[in-house]
Coordinates of C-alpha atoms and ligand atoms in Angstrom, one line a residue:
M864 CA -28.5 14.7 -7.3
K865 CA -29.9 11.6 -9.0
G866 CA -28.9 11.3 -12.6
A867 CA -26.0 13.8 -12.2
T868 CA -22.7 12.9 -13.8
T869 CA -19.1 13.5 -12.9
N870 CA -15.5 12.5 -13.6
I871 CA -12.8 12.4 -11.0
C872 CA -10.0 13.1 -13.5
Y873 CA -11.9 16.2 -14.6
N874 CA -12.2 17.3 -11.0
V875 CA -8.5 16.9 -10.1
L876 CA -7.2 18.3 -13.3
D877 CA -9.5 20.3 -15.7
R878 CA -11.3 22.0 -12.7
I879 CA -8.0 22.9 -11.0
V880 CA -6.5 24.3 -14.2
H881 CA -9.6 26.0 -15.7
E882 CA -11.8 27.0 -12.8
K883 CA -9.2 27.4 -10.0
K884 CA -6.7 28.8 -12.5
L885 CA -3.9 26.8 -11.0
G886 CA -2.5 25.4 -14.3
D887 CA 1.0 26.7 -13.5
K888 CA 1.0 25.4 -10.0
I889 CA 3.3 22.4 -9.4
A890 CA 1.4 19.3 -8.9
F891 CA 4.4 17.1 -8.2
Y892 CA 8.1 17.6 -7.4
W893 CA 9.5 14.2 -8.5
E894 CA 12.5 13.0 -6.6
G895 CA 14.1 10.0 -8.2
N896 CA 16.1 7.2 -6.6
E897 CA 19.2 9.3 -7.0
P898 CA 19.2 12.7 -5.3
E899 CA 20.3 14.4 -8.5
E900 CA 17.4 13.0 -10.5
T901 CA 14.6 15.4 -10.1
T902 CA 11.9 17.0 -12.2
Q903 CA 8.6 18.8 -11.6
I904 CA 5.3 18.8 -13.3
T905 CA 2.5 21.4 -13.2
Y906 CA -1.2 20.8 -13.2
H907 CA -1.4 22.1 -16.8
E908 CA 1.4 19.8 -18.0
L909 CA -0.2 16.9 -16.2
L910 CA -3.6 17.6 -17.9
V911 CA -2.0 17.6 -21.3
Q912 CA -0.1 14.3 -20.6
V913 CA -3.2 12.7 -19.2
C914 CA -5.3 13.7 -22.2
Q915 CA -2.6 12.3 -24.6
F916 CA -2.4 9.1 -22.7
S917 CA -6.2 8.8 -22.5
N918 CA -6.3 9.1 -26.3
V919 CA -3.7 6.3 -26.5
L920 CA -5.8 4.1 -24.3
R921 CA -8.9 4.9 -26.3
K922 CA -7.1 4.0 -29.5
Q923 CA -6.2 0.6 -27.9
G924 CA -9.9 0.0 -27.4
I925 CA -10.2 0.9 -23.7
R926 CA -13.7 1.9 -22.9
K927 CA -15.8 2.7 -19.8
G928 CA -15.9 -0.2 -17.4
D929 CA -12.8 -2.0 -18.8
R930 CA -10.1 -3.0 -16.4
V931 CA -6.5 -1.9 -16.9
A932 CA -3.6 -3.3 -14.8
I933 CA -0.8 -0.9 -13.8
Y934 CA 2.6 -2.2 -12.6
M935 CA 4.9 0.7 -12.4
P936 CA 7.6 2.5 -10.2
M937 CA 6.9 5.8 -8.4
I938 CA 7.2 8.1 -11.4
P939 CA 4.9 10.8 -12.7
K940 CA 3.7 8.5 -15.5
L941 CA 2.1 6.3 -12.9
V942 CA -0.1 9.2 -12.0
V943 CA -0.7 9.9 -15.7
A944 CA -1.7 6.3 -16.3
M945 CA -4.1 6.1 -13.4
L946 CA -5.8 9.4 -14.2
A947 CA -6.1 8.5 -17.9
C948 CA -8.0 5.4 -16.9
A949 CA -10.2 7.5 -14.6
R950 CA -10.8 9.9 -17.5
L951 CA -12.2 7.1 -19.6
G952 CA -14.2 5.6 -16.8
A953 CA -12.0 2.5 -17.1
L954 CA -11.0 0.8 -13.7
H955 CA -7.4 0.9 -12.8
S956 CA -6.0 -2.0 -10.9
I957 CA -2.6 -0.9 -9.6
V958 CA -0.3 -3.7 -8.5
F959 CA 2.5 -2.6 -6.3
A960 CA 5.8 -3.0 -8.2
G961 CA 7.2 -5.0 -5.3
F962 CA 4.8 -7.8 -6.0
S963 CA 5.9 -11.0 -7.8
A964 CA 5.0 -12.0 -11.4
E965 CA 2.6 -14.6 -9.9
S966 CA 0.8 -12.0 -7.8
L967 CA 0.4 -9.8 -10.9
C968 CA -0.9 -12.6 -13.0
E969 CA -3.4 -13.5 -10.3
R970 CA -4.7 -10.0 -10.2
I971 CA -4.9 -9.6 -13.9
L972 CA -6.9 -12.8 -14.2
D973 CA -9.2 -11.9 -11.3
A974 CA -10.4 -8.7 -13.0
S975 CA -9.8 -9.8 -16.6
C976 CA -7.7 -6.8 -17.3
S977 CA -7.4 -6.2 -21.0
L978 CA -4.3 -4.0 -20.9
L979 CA -1.1 -3.7 -18.8
I980 CA 1.0 -0.6 -18.3
T981 CA 4.5 -1.2 -17.0
A982 CA 8.1 0.1 -17.2
D983 CA 11.4 -1.3 -18.3
A984 CA 13.2 -1.3 -15.0
F985 CA 13.9 0.9 -12.0
Y986 CA 16.2 1.2 -9.0
R987 CA 15.1 1.0 -5.4
G988 CA 18.2 2.1 -3.5
E989 CA 21.0 -0.1 -4.8
K990 CA 18.6 -2.8 -6.1
L991 CA 17.7 -3.0 -9.8
V992 CA 14.2 -4.2 -10.4
K993 CA 13.7 -5.6 -13.9
L994 CA 10.0 -4.9 -14.0
K995 CA 9.4 -5.7 -17.7
E996 CA 10.9 -9.2 -17.1
L997 CA 8.4 -9.7 -14.3
A998 CA 5.5 -8.4 -16.4
D999 CA 6.5 -10.7 -19.2
E1000 CA 6.5 -13.6 -16.8
A1001 CA 3.1 -12.6 -15.5
L1002 CA 1.6 -12.2 -19.1
E1003 CA 3.1 -15.6 -20.0
K1004 CA 1.3 -17.2 -17.1
C1005 CA -1.9 -15.4 -18.1
R1006 CA -1.6 -16.9 -21.6
E1007 CA -1.0 -20.3 -20.2
K1008 CA -4.2 -20.0 -18.3
G1009 CA -6.1 -19.1 -21.4
F1010 CA -6.2 -15.3 -20.9
P1011 CA -4.0 -13.5 -23.4
V1012 CA -3.7 -9.8 -22.5
R1013 CA -3.7 -8.0 -25.8
C1014 CA -1.7 -5.0 -25.1
C1015 CA 1.3 -4.1 -22.8
I1016 CA 2.4 -0.4 -22.8
V1017 CA 6.0 0.0 -21.5
V1018 CA 7.6 3.2 -20.2
K1019 CA 11.2 3.6 -21.0
H1020 CA 12.3 4.8 -17.6
L1021 CA 15.8 3.5 -16.9
R1022 CA 17.3 4.8 -20.1
R1023 CA 14.9 7.7 -20.6
T1024 CA 17.5 10.4 -21.0
E1025 CA 18.3 9.2 -24.5
L1026 CA 14.7 9.6 -25.6
G1027 CA 14.3 13.3 -26.2
T1028 CA 10.5 12.7 -26.4
G1029 CA 9.9 16.3 -25.3
D1030 CA 8.2 15.5 -22.0
S1031 CA 9.6 17.0 -18.8
L1032 CA 11.2 13.8 -17.6
S1033 CA 13.5 13.6 -20.6
Q1034 CA 15.1 16.8 -19.5
S1035 CA 16.2 15.4 -16.2
P1036 CA 20.0 14.9 -15.9
P1037 CA 21.5 11.6 -16.7
I1038 CA 21.4 9.2 -13.8
K1039 CA 24.6 8.6 -12.1
R1040 CA 24.1 4.9 -11.3
P1041 CA 25.5 2.6 -13.9
C1042 CA 22.7 2.2 -16.3
P1043 CA 22.9 -1.4 -17.4
D1044 CA 21.6 -2.2 -20.8
V1045 CA 18.6 -4.1 -19.5
Q1046 CA 17.8 -6.5 -22.2
I1047 CA 14.1 -6.7 -22.5
S1048 CA 12.3 -9.1 -24.6
W1049 CA 9.7 -7.8 -26.9
N1050 CA 6.4 -9.4 -28.0
E1051 CA 5.6 -7.9 -31.4
G1052 CA 2.0 -6.9 -31.6
V1053 CA 1.5 -6.9 -27.8
D1054 CA 4.2 -4.6 -26.5
F1055 CA 4.3 -0.9 -27.3
W1056 CA 6.6 1.8 -26.0
W1057 CA 4.7 4.5 -24.2
H1058 CA 6.8 7.3 -25.9
E1059 CA 6.0 6.0 -29.3
L1060 CA 2.3 5.8 -28.8
I1061 CA 2.1 9.2 -27.1
H1062 CA 3.9 10.8 -30.1
E1063 CA 0.8 10.4 -32.3
A1064 CA -1.8 11.2 -29.6
G1065 CA -3.8 14.5 -29.5
D1066 CA -3.7 16.5 -26.4
E1067 CA -7.4 17.0 -25.9
C1068 CA -9.7 14.3 -24.6
E1069 CA -13.3 14.7 -23.5
P1070 CA -13.8 12.9 -20.2
E1071 CA -16.2 10.0 -20.0
W1072 CA -19.1 11.2 -17.8
C1073 CA -19.8 8.8 -15.0
D1074 CA -22.5 8.2 -12.4
A1075 CA -21.3 8.8 -8.8
E1076 CA -21.7 5.1 -8.2
D1077 CA -19.7 3.9 -11.2
P1078 CA -16.6 2.0 -10.2
L1079 CA -13.4 4.0 -10.1
F1080 CA -10.7 1.4 -9.3
I1081 CA -9.9 -2.0 -7.9
L1082 CA -7.2 -2.4 -5.4
Y1083 CA -6.3 -5.8 -3.9
T1084 CA -5.8 -6.4 -0.2
S1085 CA -5.0 -9.6 1.6
G1086 CA -8.0 -11.8 2.6
S1087 CA -8.0 -14.2 5.5
T1088 CA -8.8 -17.1 3.1
G1089 CA -5.5 -16.5 1.4
K1090 CA -7.0 -15.2 -1.9
P1091 CA -6.6 -11.4 -2.2
K1092 CA -9.8 -9.4 -2.4
G1093 CA -10.3 -6.8 -5.2
V1094 CA -11.6 -3.9 -3.2
V1095 CA -13.8 -1.7 -5.4
H1096 CA -14.2 2.0 -4.9
T1097 CA -16.6 4.3 -6.7
V1098 CA -16.2 7.7 -8.3
G1099 CA -18.4 10.0 -6.2
G1100 CA -18.1 8.9 -2.7
Y1101 CA -14.4 8.2 -2.8
M1102 CA -13.7 11.5 -4.4
L1103 CA -15.6 13.4 -1.8
Y1104 CA -14.1 11.4 1.0
V1105 CA -10.4 11.7 0.1
A1106 CA -10.7 15.4 -0.8
T1107 CA -12.4 16.2 2.5
T1108 CA -10.1 14.0 4.7
F1109 CA -7.0 15.4 3.0
K1110 CA -8.2 19.0 3.6
Y1111 CA -9.0 18.6 7.3
V1112 CA -6.7 16.0 8.5
F1113 CA -3.6 17.7 7.1
D1114 CA -5.1 21.2 7.6
F1115 CA -4.4 22.0 4.0
H1116 CA -3.4 25.4 2.9
A1117 CA -2.7 26.6 -0.7
E1118 CA 1.0 27.1 -0.1
D1119 CA 1.6 23.7 1.4
V1120 CA 4.1 21.2 0.1
F1121 CA 2.7 17.8 1.0
W1122 CA 4.7 14.6 1.1
C1123 CA 3.1 11.2 1.5
T1124 CA 5.9 8.6 1.3
A1125 CA 3.6 5.7 0.5
D1126 CA 3.9 3.9 -2.8
I1127 CA 0.9 4.5 -5.1
G1128 CA 0.5 0.8 -5.3
W1129 CA -1.1 0.9 -1.8
I1130 CA -4.3 2.6 -0.8
T1131 CA -2.4 5.4 1.0
G1132 CA -0.8 6.3 -2.3
H1133 CA -4.0 6.2 -4.2
S1134 CA -5.8 8.5 -1.7
Y1135 CA -3.0 10.7 -0.4
V1136 CA -0.5 10.9 -3.2
T1137 CA -2.9 11.2 -6.1
Y1138 CA -6.6 11.8 -5.6
G1139 CA -6.8 13.7 -2.2
P1140 CA -4.1 16.2 -2.7
M1141 CA -4.9 16.8 -6.4
A1142 CA -8.6 17.4 -5.6
N1143 CA -7.4 20.2 -3.4
G1144 CA -4.9 21.6 -6.0
A1145 CA -2.0 20.8 -3.7
T1146 CA 1.7 20.5 -4.5
S1147 CA 3.1 17.2 -3.5
V1148 CA 6.4 15.4 -3.5
L1149 CA 6.5 12.1 -5.4
F1150 CA 9.5 10.0 -4.3
E1151 CA 10.8 7.0 -6.1
G1152 CA 13.5 5.9 -3.6
I1153 CA 13.8 4.5 -0.1
P1154 CA 14.5 6.3 3.3
T1155 CA 18.0 4.8 3.6
Y1156 CA 19.5 5.5 0.2
P1157 CA 22.1 7.0 -0.4
D1158 CA 22.1 7.6 3.4
V1159 CA 19.7 7.5 6.3
S1160 CA 19.1 11.3 6.3
R1161 CA 17.5 11.1 2.8
M1162 CA 14.0 11.9 4.1
W1163 CA 15.0 15.1 5.9
S1164 CA 17.2 16.3 3.1
I1165 CA 14.1 16.0 0.8
V1166 CA 12.0 17.8 3.4
D1167 CA 14.5 20.7 3.3
K1168 CA 14.9 20.6 -0.5
Y1169 CA 11.2 21.1 -1.2
K1170 CA 10.3 22.9 2.0
V1171 CA 7.8 20.2 2.9
T1172 CA 5.1 21.4 5.3
K1173 CA 3.1 18.3 5.8
F1174 CA 4.8 14.9 6.0
Y1175 CA 3.0 11.5 6.1
T1176 CA 4.7 8.2 6.6
A1177 CA 4.5 4.8 8.3
P1178 CA 5.6 3.7 11.8
T1179 CA 7.9 1.2 10.4
A1180 CA 9.9 3.9 8.6
I1181 CA 10.0 5.9 11.8
R1182 CA 11.3 2.9 13.8
L1183 CA 13.9 2.1 11.1
L1184 CA 15.3 5.7 11.1
M1185 CA 15.2 5.9 14.9
K1186 CA 17.8 3.2 15.1
F1187 CA 20.4 5.6 13.6
G1188 CA 19.9 8.2 16.3
D1189 CA 19.0 11.9 16.1
K1190 CA 22.0 13.2 14.2
P1191 CA 20.9 12.3 10.6
V1192 CA 17.6 14.2 11.4
T1193 CA 18.9 17.2 13.3
K1194 CA 21.6 18.0 10.7
H1195 CA 18.8 19.1 8.5
S1196 CA 16.7 22.2 9.4
R1197 CA 13.2 20.8 8.9
A1198 CA 11.9 24.3 9.7
S1199 CA 9.2 24.0 7.1
L1200 CA 7.4 21.1 8.8
Q1201 CA 4.1 21.8 10.3
V1202 CA 2.1 18.6 10.6
L1203 CA 3.4 15.0 10.8
G1204 CA 1.2 12.0 9.9
T1205 CA 1.4 8.3 10.4
V1206 CA -0.6 5.4 9.0
G1207 CA -0.6 1.6 8.4
E1208 CA -0.1 0.1 11.8
P1209 CA -0.3 1.0 15.5
I1210 CA 2.6 3.3 16.4
N1211 CA 4.3 2.5 19.6
P1212 CA 4.6 5.4 22.0
E1213 CA 8.4 5.3 21.9
A1214 CA 8.4 5.9 18.1
W1215 CA 5.6 8.4 18.4
L1216 CA 7.7 10.4 20.9
W1217 CA 10.8 10.3 18.8
Y1218 CA 8.7 11.5 15.8
H1219 CA 7.3 14.3 17.8
Q1220 CA 10.4 15.4 19.7
V1221 CA 13.2 14.8 17.2
V1222 CA 11.6 15.0 13.8
G1223 CA 9.0 17.6 14.6
A1224 CA 11.1 19.4 17.2
Q1225 CA 8.0 19.4 19.4
R1226 CA 6.4 22.0 17.2
C1227 CA 4.3 19.7 15.0
P1228 CA 1.1 17.9 15.8
I1229 CA 1.0 14.3 14.9
V1230 CA -2.0 12.8 13.1
D1231 CA -2.1 9.1 13.7
T1232 CA -4.6 8.1 11.1
F1233 CA -6.4 4.8 11.4
W1234 CA -8.1 3.5 8.2
Q1235 CA -8.1 0.7 5.7
T1236 CA -8.0 -0.1 1.9
E1237 CA -11.7 -0.7 2.3
T1238 CA -12.5 2.6 4.0
G1239 CA -11.0 4.7 1.2
G1240 CA -9.8 7.4 3.6
H1241 CA -9.2 8.3 7.2
M1242 CA -11.6 7.0 9.9
L1243 CA -10.1 7.7 13.3
T1244 CA -7.7 10.6 13.4
P1245 CA -6.8 13.7 15.3
L1246 CA -7.3 17.1 13.7
P1247 CA -4.0 18.8 13.9
G1248 CA -3.8 21.5 16.5
A1249 CA -7.4 20.9 17.5
T1250 CA -7.3 17.4 19.1
P1251 CA -5.2 17.0 22.2
M1252 CA -3.0 14.0 21.4
K1253 CA -2.0 10.9 23.3
P1254 CA 1.0 9.0 21.9
G1255 CA -0.2 5.8 20.3
S1256 CA -3.9 6.7 20.0
A1257 CA -5.7 7.5 16.7
T1258 CA -7.9 9.6 19.0
F1259 CA -11.4 10.2 17.6
P1260 CA -13.6 9.5 14.6
F1261 CA -13.5 11.8 11.5
F1262 CA -16.7 13.8 10.7
G1263 CA -19.6 11.4 10.0
V1264 CA -17.8 8.3 11.2
A1265 CA -19.6 6.3 13.9
P1266 CA -17.4 3.8 15.6
A1267 CA -18.5 1.2 18.2
I1268 CA -16.8 -1.4 20.2
L1269 CA -18.5 -4.8 20.3
N1270 CA -18.0 -7.8 22.5
E1271 CA -18.0 -11.4 21.2
S1272 CA -21.8 -11.6 21.3
G1273 CA -22.1 -8.4 19.3
E1274 CA -23.3 -6.1 22.1
E1275 CA -22.1 -2.5 21.9
L1276 CA -19.9 -1.6 24.8
E1277 CA -20.1 1.8 26.4
G1278 CA -17.4 3.9 28.1
E1279 CA -14.1 2.3 28.8
A1280 CA -14.0 -0.9 26.9
E1281 CA -12.1 -3.3 24.6
G1282 CA -13.4 -5.5 21.8
Y1283 CA -14.1 -5.5 18.1
L1284 CA -13.9 -2.2 16.3
V1285 CA -16.9 -1.7 14.0
F1286 CA -18.6 1.2 12.2
K1287 CA -22.3 1.7 12.7
Q1288 CA -23.1 3.7 9.6
P1289 CA -21.7 4.0 6.1
W1290 CA -19.5 6.9 5.1
P1291 CA -18.9 8.2 1.5
G1292 CA -15.6 6.4 1.0
I1293 CA -16.7 2.9 2.0
M1294 CA -15.9 0.2 -0.6
R1295 CA -18.9 -1.0 -2.5
T1296 CA -18.0 -4.6 -3.4
V1297 CA -15.3 -7.2 -3.8
Y1298 CA -14.7 -7.3 -7.5
G1299 CA -16.6 -10.2 -9.0
N1300 CA -17.7 -11.5 -5.6
H1301 CA -20.3 -9.5 -3.8
E1302 CA -21.1 -12.3 -1.5
R1303 CA -17.6 -12.3 -0.2
F1304 CA -18.0 -8.6 0.5
E1305 CA -21.1 -9.2 2.6
T1306 CA -19.6 -12.2 4.4
T1307 CA -16.2 -10.6 5.2
Y1308 CA -17.5 -7.3 6.5
F1309 CA -21.1 -7.7 7.5
K1310 CA -21.9 -11.2 8.5
K1311 CA -20.2 -11.5 11.9
F1312 CA -22.2 -8.6 13.4
P1313 CA -25.2 -7.9 11.2
G1314 CA -25.8 -4.2 10.8
Y1315 CA -22.2 -3.2 11.4
Y1316 CA -19.1 -2.9 9.2
V1317 CA -16.4 -5.1 10.9
T1318 CA -12.8 -3.8 10.6
G1319 CA -11.0 -6.9 11.7
D1320 CA -9.1 -4.8 14.3
G1321 CA -9.2 -5.0 18.0
C1322 CA -9.7 -1.6 19.8
R1323 CA -9.8 -0.1 23.3
R1324 CA -11.6 3.0 24.4
D1325 CA -10.1 4.7 27.4
Q1326 CA -11.8 6.8 30.1
D1327 CA -11.5 9.9 28.0
G1328 CA -13.1 8.3 25.0
Y1329 CA -9.8 8.0 23.0
Y1330 CA -9.6 5.0 20.7
W1331 CA -6.5 2.8 20.7
I1332 CA -6.1 0.1 18.0
T1333 CA -4.7 -3.1 19.5
G1334 CA -4.0 -4.9 16.2
R1335 CA -5.7 -7.5 13.9
I1336 CA -7.9 -10.1 15.5
D1337 CA -8.3 -12.2 12.4
D1338 CA -5.7 -14.4 10.6
M1339 CA -3.9 -11.4 9.2
L1340 CA -0.7 -9.8 10.1
N1341 CA 0.8 -6.4 9.5
V1342 CA 4.4 -6.5 8.3
S1343 CA 5.8 -3.0 7.9
G1344 CA 2.3 -1.6 7.5
H1345 CA 1.4 -4.2 4.9
L1346 CA -1.3 -6.6 5.6
L1347 CA -0.6 -10.3 4.8
S1348 CA -2.8 -13.3 5.5
T1349 CA -1.2 -16.3 7.2
A1350 CA -3.2 -18.5 4.8
E1351 CA -1.5 -17.0 1.7
V1352 CA 2.0 -17.6 3.1
E1353 CA 1.1 -21.1 4.2
S1354 CA -0.2 -22.0 0.8
A1355 CA 3.1 -20.7 -0.8
L1356 CA 5.1 -22.9 1.7
V1357 CA 3.2 -26.1 1.1
E1358 CA 3.6 -25.8 -2.7
H1359 CA 7.3 -26.7 -2.0
K1360 CA 7.8 -30.4 -2.6
A1361 CA 9.5 -30.9 0.8
I1362 CA 6.7 -29.4 2.9
A1363 CA 3.7 -31.4 4.1
E1364 CA 2.1 -28.8 6.3
A1365 CA 2.8 -25.2 7.4
A1366 CA 1.5 -22.9 10.0
V1367 CA 2.4 -19.2 10.1
V1368 CA 2.0 -16.8 13.0
S1369 CA 2.8 -13.2 13.7
H1370 CA 5.9 -12.4 15.8
P1371 CA 6.9 -9.0 17.2
H1372 CA 9.7 -7.2 15.3
P1373 CA 11.4 -4.0 16.5
V1374 CA 11.3 -2.3 13.1
K1375 CA 8.7 -4.1 11.0
G1376 CA 6.2 -4.2 13.9
E1377 CA 5.3 -7.8 13.1
C1378 CA 7.2 -10.4 11.1
L1379 CA 6.4 -13.9 10.0
Y1380 CA 7.4 -17.0 12.0
C1381 CA 6.7 -20.2 10.1
F1382 CA 6.4 -23.7 11.3
V1383 CA 6.9 -26.3 8.6
T1384 CA 6.4 -30.1 8.8
L1385 CA 8.5 -31.9 6.2
C1386 CA 7.4 -34.8 4.0
D1387 CA 9.1 -38.1 4.6
G1388 CA 12.6 -38.3 3.1
Y1389 CA 13.5 -34.7 3.5
T1390 CA 15.8 -33.1 6.0
F1391 CA 15.6 -29.6 7.5
S1392 CA 18.6 -27.4 6.4
S1393 CA 19.6 -23.9 5.7
T1394 CA 19.4 -24.7 2.0
L1395 CA 15.8 -25.7 2.5
T1396 CA 14.9 -22.5 4.4
E1397 CA 16.6 -20.4 1.6
E1398 CA 14.5 -22.3 -1.0
L1399 CA 11.3 -21.6 1.0
K1400 CA 12.1 -18.0 1.3
K1401 CA 12.7 -17.8 -2.4
Q1402 CA 9.5 -19.5 -3.1
I1403 CA 7.5 -17.0 -1.0
R1404 CA 9.3 -14.1 -2.7
E1405 CA 8.3 -15.6 -6.1
K1406 CA 4.7 -16.4 -5.2
I1407 CA 3.9 -13.3 -3.2
G1408 CA 6.7 -10.8 -3.2
P1409 CA 9.7 -9.7 -1.0
I1410 CA 7.5 -8.1 1.7
A1411 CA 6.3 -11.6 2.7
T1412 CA 9.8 -13.0 3.3
P1413 CA 9.7 -14.8 6.7
D1414 CA 12.2 -13.9 9.4
Y1415 CA 11.9 -17.4 11.0
I1416 CA 11.3 -20.8 9.6
Q1417 CA 11.2 -23.6 12.2
N1418 CA 11.2 -27.4 11.7
A1419 CA 8.0 -28.7 13.2
P1420 CA 7.8 -32.5 13.2
G1421 CA 4.3 -32.1 14.6
L1422 CA 1.9 -29.2 15.1
P1423 CA -0.4 -28.6 18.0
K1424 CA -3.9 -29.3 16.8
T1425 CA -7.3 -29.7 18.4
R1426 CA -9.0 -33.1 18.2
S1427 CA -10.9 -31.9 15.2
G1428 CA -7.6 -31.1 13.5
K1429 CA -7.5 -27.3 13.8
I1430 CA -4.0 -25.9 14.1
M1431 CA -3.8 -23.9 17.4
R1432 CA -2.1 -20.7 16.3
R1433 CA -2.5 -19.2 19.7
V1434 CA -0.1 -21.9 21.1
L1435 CA 2.3 -21.4 18.2
R1436 CA 2.6 -17.7 18.8
K1437 CA 3.6 -18.4 22.4
I1438 CA 6.1 -21.0 21.3
A1439 CA 7.7 -18.6 18.9
Q1440 CA 8.1 -16.1 21.7
N1441 CA 9.4 -18.8 24.1
D1442 CA 6.5 -18.0 26.4
H1443 CA 5.7 -21.1 28.4
D1444 CA 2.5 -19.6 29.9
L1445 CA 0.3 -21.4 27.3
G1446 CA -3.1 -21.1 29.0
D1447 CA -5.6 -23.9 28.6
I1448 CA -4.1 -26.6 26.4
S1449 CA -6.4 -29.3 27.3
T1450 CA -7.8 -29.4 23.8
V1451 CA -4.5 -30.2 22.2
A1452 CA -4.7 -33.7 20.7
D1453 CA -1.1 -34.6 21.2
P1454 CA 0.6 -32.4 23.9
S1455 CA 4.0 -34.0 23.3
V1456 CA 4.5 -31.9 20.1
I1457 CA 4.6 -28.7 22.3
S1458 CA 7.8 -29.5 24.2
Q1459 CA 9.3 -30.8 20.9
L1460 CA 8.6 -27.4 19.3
F1461 CA 10.0 -25.4 22.2
S1462 CA 13.3 -27.3 21.9
H1463 CA 13.4 -26.6 18.1
R1464 CA 12.8 -22.9 18.4
C1465 CA 14.6 -20.5 16.1
L1466 CA 16.8 -18.3 18.2
T1467 CA 18.0 -15.9 15.6
V1468 CA 16.7 -14.3 12.5
Q1469 CA 17.6 -16.5 9.6
Ligands
WTA1888 C1 -3.8 -1.2 10.3 C2 -3.8 1.1 5.2 C3 -3.2 1.2 14.0 C4 -5.1 -1.8 10.8 C5 -4.4 2.5 5.2 C6 -5.9 -1.8 9.6 C7 -3.5 0.8 11.7 C8 -4.9 -2.1 8.5 C9 -3.5 2.2 11.5 C10 -5.3 -1.6 7.1 C11 -3.2 3.1 12.6 C12 -3.8 1.2 9.6 N1 -3.1 2.5 13.8 N2 -3.4 0.3 13.0 N3 -3.1 4.4 12.5 N4 -3.6 2.4 10.2 N5 -3.7 0.2 10.6 O1 -5.7 -1.9 4.2 O2 -4.8 -3.2 11.2 O3 -3.2 -1.6 4.0 O4 -7.0 -2.8 9.6 O5 -4.7 0.2 4.8 O6 -3.7 -1.5 8.9 O7 -4.3 -1.8 6.2 P1 -4.5 -1.3 4.7

């Protein structure tokens, strides 16, 4: 109804507590990095914490429409932080805690965030991530660029057991890992401890009433030009879409225990850890750790511990665990499991079958959900138990979704076909703009084929009408389910003083799906060495983050280019794979570089 108002935080908390009377229901079982570190939080407790933290933010001057950056590990306070922003109508911009200081700075500047919420440090498996240090570095860079962020709120996570702040986390047992005294620097007047601010905050907070089309959050995704795009989702459509897709795609029932393994720093976490399950009053698992720590059966031990009924993960995790055989899986009962989901990249039939036969003991339907940061929620997906499955196919569109396959000239193909996957009509969860650059939104998604939303993915429809995603057809690659643009990695490489030019292509990888294969041309006076490749890797980790670390870096005295100077990536992909069937190379300006590159190929992962 025009003029009506709403608030998503109200809908996922107050409504669940007061109208559905589910205040005592567990919203999250939190499982820390160490198996002994656990806690749980009910809807009522979460509501109180969110109200308190909303009051903290309000006191710090946060108002409707302001942008707040969040850079946190997978802990309940991350959920509290995002919902508190939503309660005030402020846009959260969550930056995955695996991203570098530079990436965080870039995102803070792009959206002019006035406040940052972070934590002291956390463990991912054996690895200590000193988050506050990275946040400090990012804020320092922001200051240098003339944008001082006025407030940084820090959760004391690593040494929380000493706090006694009365919240449920402080009651969790001391962590067993050595808890190093992480020295964190403190900027007086800018840095504040979360637990100190919350101490003085009241536990009631009237939500800010919003229009359905008011922005809810910004989430950055790689763009083919190299500069990440701030995808903007709005309150009403996104809420409806994630609530509905969650309910039907996972066949939600009140007694379910749902576990989506994605980090909240990605769209899957936004939609299916926080908003979708909570809008349905579901109980979920929130997991801080990794699938291989302390051992490779961690996932299944968590499934048994909380009697998980619906489990949602990425093909890369399945392929990783598959390598260790069936035993780590079958030694756990997994009897509670009913539905298994996958997301993030095409799942190869071998991994699909292992997931179905071994993990799900052939009892559980698999929902292979195709969607994107931009779509807010599932687009192509089976409905469990109702859609006959084919391993590797995301099957059919969700309710109200109208896919089409186009050829290069933009004609819709009927029946069995392969081409560009597009959507013919909008759906509630479609992104509304690129933050601060509406023109980029229109150019990226609507210009190539006017009247259609272009996904950037290739797709095949078989004789039975099933859709099969064939992978990206732009300059993006999908490493372990995370999209990266070749341009962003190339620009990180050429910032090194030894590098004159770089070209990055996607290369098949047995676990990650795809990995990065980089060709670098050196400046005069430099020699190619393992020290240099290590430096380049470090540079990429610092500029983008560890997920973008290349597997291969090859010396390329020359690159195959067209006469107009365009790098021929198609040829480079073949060289990387030692495939001599190069097709038409008549447009290569200097064919001699090709044989030179074949002889310099990297044979092993560096
Ligand atoms: C890919 C993740 C095949 C695809 C939710 C898409 C998939 C990109 C699938 C979006 C799937 C996602 N089968 N490919 N089930 N799910 N993709 O924005 O290339 O991180 O365009 O959103 O991942 O990645 P994003």
